[in-house]
């Protein structure tokens, strides 16, 4: 299995508080992605990174920011969490030559009350 | 962007073959066809991909129609562990290493139930 960990695995927070989710990889892969998964919507791409300090928006990026200061870490921040951001968040990684073959982490279940 | 259409759900019996269809009538000549699956309580995992020719790997086979407007993922002998949501995804061809090279758009997928 690809070395991907996500932390925390579960989190409950209140509306209006900032939240940061961490994705850590030990594979030295170039590409990293953040998705959210909600019933009825499937997986939707939030942000992705194609290198250190190189990031771009996905289809549902509003309300989220990301940072990647090291190859191994990709952080997703909710500046001011809202109930609509209650979801399961998945991180994924892929290597340059086979970027379409993404390896997913175990997911983080975030509940915003 | 080209879209895919999959049945919401399918059922199969253990050790029987399963054919999961996907329609993509608006596919462009440079779109690759990918399949991922998601086991319960896990993140998705890559299954197979192809462009024009049929493809086989240890997990499954991918049969692509000659006009590329549809494809079928084939599980040769379903096991209980194959019960999952199967996603058919189109990926626009892009240069390897490019900024959007790995971008995938997941749809709703097909829920596969495997009966003992």
Tab-separated table of N, CA and C in Angstrom, chain A residues 9-83:
chain	number	residue	atom	x	y	z
A	9	UNK	N	-8.139	11.642	11.897
A	9	UNK	CA	-9.050	10.749	11.187
A	9	UNK	C	-10.502	11.130	11.427
A	10	UNK	N	-10.748	11.689	12.568
A	10	UNK	CA	-12.083	12.169	12.901
A	10	UNK	C	-11.949	13.497	13.620
A	11	UNK	N	-12.900	14.403	13.307
A	11	UNK	CA	-12.863	15.688	14.004
A	11	UNK	C	-14.265	16.266	14.053
A	12	UNK	N	-14.611	16.774	15.206
A	12	UNK	CA	-15.856	17.510	15.371
A	12	UNK	C	-15.481	18.930	15.770
A	13	UNK	N	-16.014	19.906	15.070
A	13	UNK	CA	-15.685	21.290	15.351
A	13	UNK	C	-16.933	22.143	15.252
A	14	UNK	N	-16.822	23.363	15.725
A	14	UNK	CA	-17.975	24.256	15.700
A	14	UNK	C	-17.907	25.211	14.516
A	15	UNK	N	-19.055	25.633	14.085
A	15	UNK	CA	-19.131	26.603	12.988
A	15	UNK	C	-18.311	27.839	13.325
A	16	UNK	N	-17.547	28.289	12.337
A	16	UNK	CA	-16.765	29.505	12.503
A	16	UNK	C	-15.330	29.273	12.954
A	17	UNK	N	-14.991	28.072	13.351
A	17	UNK	CA	-13.621	27.801	13.806
A	17	UNK	C	-12.750	27.368	12.627
A	18	UNK	N	-11.458	27.674	12.685
A	18	UNK	CA	-10.559	27.207	11.627
A	18	UNK	C	-10.186	25.745	11.855
A	19	UNK	N	-10.003	25.040	10.753
A	19	UNK	CA	-9.647	23.625	10.819
A	19	UNK	C	-8.575	23.346	9.770
A	20	UNK	N	-7.573	22.586	10.151
A	20	UNK	CA	-6.543	22.166	9.208
A	20	UNK	C	-6.443	20.663	9.206
A	21	UNK	N	-6.527	20.098	8.014
A	21	UNK	CA	-6.346	18.664	7.823
A	21	UNK	C	-4.996	18.441	7.159
A	22	UNK	N	-4.347	17.373	7.589
A	22	UNK	CA	-3.004	17.108	7.075
A	22	UNK	C	-2.979	15.801	6.291
A	23	UNK	N	-2.273	15.845	5.188
A	23	UNK	CA	-2.003	14.646	4.401
A	23	UNK	C	-0.489	14.490	4.327
A	24	UNK	N	-0.011	13.315	4.688
A	24	UNK	CA	1.413	13.053	4.691
A	24	UNK	C	1.714	11.825	3.861
A	25	UNK	N	2.710	11.910	2.990
A	25	UNK	CA	3.082	10.777	2.147
A	25	UNK	C	4.566	10.463	2.328
A	26	UNK	N	4.871	9.182	2.149
A	26	UNK	CA	6.275	8.747	2.229
A	26	UNK	C	6.759	8.227	0.884
A	27	UNK	N	6.012	8.505	-0.195
A	27	UNK	CA	6.326	7.958	-1.519
A	27	UNK	C	7.098	8.925	-2.401
A	28	UNK	N	7.240	10.155	-1.976
A	28	UNK	CA	7.936	11.169	-2.774
A	28	UNK	C	7.229	11.431	-4.110
A	29	UNK	N	5.909	11.292	-4.117
A	29	UNK	CA	5.152	11.541	-5.346
A	29	UNK	C	4.936	13.024	-5.549
A	30	UNK	N	4.900	13.433	-6.806
A	30	UNK	CA	4.799	14.849	-7.133
A	30	UNK	C	3.395	15.412	-6.903
A	31	UNK	N	2.377	14.637	-7.318
A	31	UNK	CA	1.018	15.170	-7.286
A	31	UNK	C	0.305	14.781	-5.987
A	32	UNK	N	-0.429	15.736	-5.442
A	32	UNK	CA	-1.259	15.456	-4.273
A	32	UNK	C	-2.602	16.147	-4.470
A	33	UNK	N	-3.648	15.548	-3.917
A	33	UNK	CA	-5.014	16.008	-4.161
A	33	UNK	C	-5.826	15.970	-2.861
A	34	UNK	N	-6.766	16.873	-2.767
A	34	UNK	CA	-7.770	16.805	-1.719
A	34	UNK	C	-9.155	16.700	-2.362
A	35	UNK	N	-9.915	15.693	-1.921
A	35	UNK	CA	-11.283	15.487	-2.365
A	35	UNK	C	-12.209	15.532	-1.147
A	36	UNK	N	-13.465	15.811	-1.409
A	36	UNK	CA	-14.482	15.596	-0.405
A	36	UNK	C	-15.538	14.654	-0.974
A	37	UNK	N	-16.146	13.890	-0.086
A	37	UNK	CA	-17.152	12.943	-0.533
A	37	UNK	C	-18.407	13.103	0.300
A	38	UNK	N	-19.496	13.360	-0.373
A	38	UNK	CA	-20.783	13.560	0.276
A	38	UNK	C	-21.828	12.671	-0.380
A	39	UNK	N	-22.796	12.196	0.370
A	39	UNK	CA	-23.882	11.399	-0.225
A	39	UNK	C	-24.554	12.170	-1.350
A	40	UNK	N	-24.727	11.500	-2.482
A	40	UNK	CA	-25.391	12.131	-3.614
A	40	UNK	C	-24.492	12.948	-4.507
A	41	UNK	N	-23.227	13.158	-4.084
A	41	UNK	CA	-22.309	13.968	-4.901
A	41	UNK	C	-21.061	13.204	-5.312
A	42	UNK	N	-20.835	12.061	-4.758
A	42	UNK	CA	-19.617	11.350	-5.094
A	42	UNK	C	-18.394	12.101	-4.606
A	43	UNK	N	-17.257	11.828	-5.203
A	43	UNK	CA	-16.014	12.521	-4.842
A	43	UNK	C	-15.850	13.758	-5.695
A	44	UNK	N	-15.523	14.856	-5.061
A	44	UNK	CA	-15.294	16.106	-5.784
A	44	UNK	C	-13.930	16.677	-5.399
A	45	UNK	N	-13.211	17.126	-6.397
A	45	UNK	CA	-11.865	17.640	-6.184
A	45	UNK	C	-11.920	19.045	-5.611
A	46	UNK	N	-11.185	19.262	-4.522
A	46	UNK	CA	-11.166	20.569	-3.871
A	46	UNK	C	-9.978	21.389	-4.379
A	47	UNK	N	-8.783	20.872	-4.154
A	47	UNK	CA	-7.540	21.485	-4.609
A	47	UNK	C	-6.567	20.376	-4.949
A	48	UNK	N	-5.587	20.707	-5.723
A	48	UNK	CA	-4.518	19.748	-5.974
A	48	UNK	C	-3.186	20.468	-6.075
A	49	UNK	N	-2.130	19.697	-5.982
A	49	UNK	CA	-0.786	20.257	-6.040
A	49	UNK	C	0.039	19.461	-7.042
A	50	UNK	N	0.782	20.161	-7.871
A	50	UNK	CA	1.642	19.503	-8.841
A	50	UNK	C	3.109	19.743	-8.540
A	51	UNK	N	3.387	20.148	-7.328
A	51	UNK	CA	4.753	20.322	-6.870
A	51	UNK	C	4.761	21.187	-5.629
A	52	UNK	N	5.949	21.263	-4.996
A	52	UNK	CA	6.075	22.098	-3.807
A	52	UNK	C	5.729	23.541	-4.153
A	53	UNK	N	4.826	24.100	-3.388
A	53	UNK	CA	4.339	25.473	-3.558
A	53	UNK	C	3.557	25.697	-4.845
A	54	UNK	N	3.245	24.624	-5.554
A	54	UNK	CA	2.442	24.729	-6.774
A	54	UNK	C	1.104	24.072	-6.547
A	55	UNK	N	0.049	24.869	-6.486
A	55	UNK	CA	-1.274	24.335	-6.247
A	55	UNK	C	-2.278	24.964	-7.201
A	56	UNK	N	-3.431	24.313	-7.338
A	56	UNK	CA	-4.473	24.862	-8.198
A	56	UNK	C	-5.827	24.423	-7.654
A	57	UNK	N	-6.853	25.121	-8.089
A	57	UNK	CA	-8.198	24.859	-7.594
A	57	UNK	C	-8.843	23.706	-8.329
A	58	UNK	N	-9.704	22.993	-7.605
A	58	UNK	CA	-10.549	21.984	-8.205
A	58	UNK	C	-11.948	22.536	-8.392
A	59	UNK	N	-12.924	21.667	-8.446
A	59	UNK	CA	-14.286	22.096	-8.742
A	59	UNK	C	-15.043	22.675	-7.559
A	60	UNK	N	-14.597	22.423	-6.315
A	60	UNK	CA	-15.305	22.925	-5.142
A	60	UNK	C	-14.325	23.571	-4.170
A	61	UNK	N	-13.607	24.554	-4.619
A	61	UNK	CA	-12.529	25.137	-3.819
A	61	UNK	C	-12.971	26.270	-2.891
A	62	UNK	N	-14.155	26.808	-3.092
A	62	UNK	CA	-14.595	27.933	-2.255
A	62	UNK	C	-14.642	27.532	-0.781
A	63	UNK	N	-14.038	28.362	0.070
A	63	UNK	CA	-14.030	28.099	1.506
A	63	UNK	C	-12.855	27.260	1.967
A	64	UNK	N	-12.003	26.869	1.023
A	64	UNK	CA	-10.834	26.041	1.353
A	64	UNK	C	-9.557	26.692	0.821
A	65	UNK	N	-8.481	26.488	1.553
A	65	UNK	CA	-7.162	26.864	1.057
A	65	UNK	C	-6.215	25.708	1.330
A	66	UNK	N	-5.118	25.678	0.585
A	66	UNK	CA	-4.150	24.597	0.739
A	66	UNK	C	-2.741	25.174	0.775
A	67	UNK	N	-1.852	24.369	1.289
A	67	UNK	CA	-0.434	24.735	1.241
A	67	UNK	C	0.406	23.482	1.130
A	68	UNK	N	1.495	23.636	0.428
A	68	UNK	CA	2.426	22.526	0.292
A	68	UNK	C	3.849	23.099	0.327
A	69	UNK	N	4.436	23.078	1.483
A	69	UNK	CA	5.791	23.609	1.662
A	69	UNK	C	6.849	22.527	1.550
A	70	UNK	N	6.426	21.261	1.628
A	70	UNK	CA	7.336	20.130	1.480
A	70	UNK	C	6.668	19.088	0.596
A	71	UNK	N	7.472	18.289	-0.066
A	71	UNK	CA	6.926	17.260	-0.948
A	71	UNK	C	5.953	16.352	-0.202
A	72	UNK	N	6.279	16.020	1.034
A	72	UNK	CA	5.516	14.997	1.736
A	72	UNK	C	4.231	15.482	2.399
A	73	UNK	N	4.033	16.756	2.528
A	73	UNK	CA	2.856	17.256	3.260
A	73	UNK	C	1.991	18.183	2.419
A	74	UNK	N	0.684	17.943	2.502
A	74	UNK	CA	-0.285	18.773	1.795
A	74	UNK	C	-1.381	19.094	2.801
A	75	UNK	N	-1.521	20.363	3.132
A	75	UNK	CA	-2.454	20.783	4.161
A	75	UNK	C	-3.702	21.402	3.542
A	76	UNK	N	-4.843	21.043	4.087
A	76	UNK	CA	-6.119	21.628	3.677
A	76	UNK	C	-6.670	22.411	4.858
A	77	UNK	N	-6.966	23.691	4.634
A	77	UNK	CA	-7.465	24.540	5.708
A	77	UNK	C	-8.844	25.067	5.383
A	78	UNK	N	-9.709	24.945	6.368
A	78	UNK	CA	-11.018	25.587	6.321
A	78	UNK	C	-10.897	26.807	7.215
A	79	UNK	N	-10.871	27.977	6.647
A	79	UNK	CA	-10.587	29.190	7.419
A	79	UNK	C	-11.648	29.447	8.477
A	80	UNK	N	-12.899	29.178	8.114
A	80	UNK	CA	-14.019	29.376	9.027
A	80	UNK	C	-15.054	28.309	8.678
A	81	UNK	N	-15.010	27.211	9.412
A	81	UNK	CA	-15.805	26.049	9.040
A	81	UNK	C	-17.304	26.346	9.060
A	82	UNK	N	-18.007	25.768	8.110
A	82	UNK	CA	-19.472	25.866	8.040
A	82	UNK	C	-20.062	24.464	8.024
A	83	UNK	N	-21.331	24.369	8.329
A	83	UNK	CA	-21.970	23.050	8.386
A	83	UNK	C	-21.964	22.363	7.027
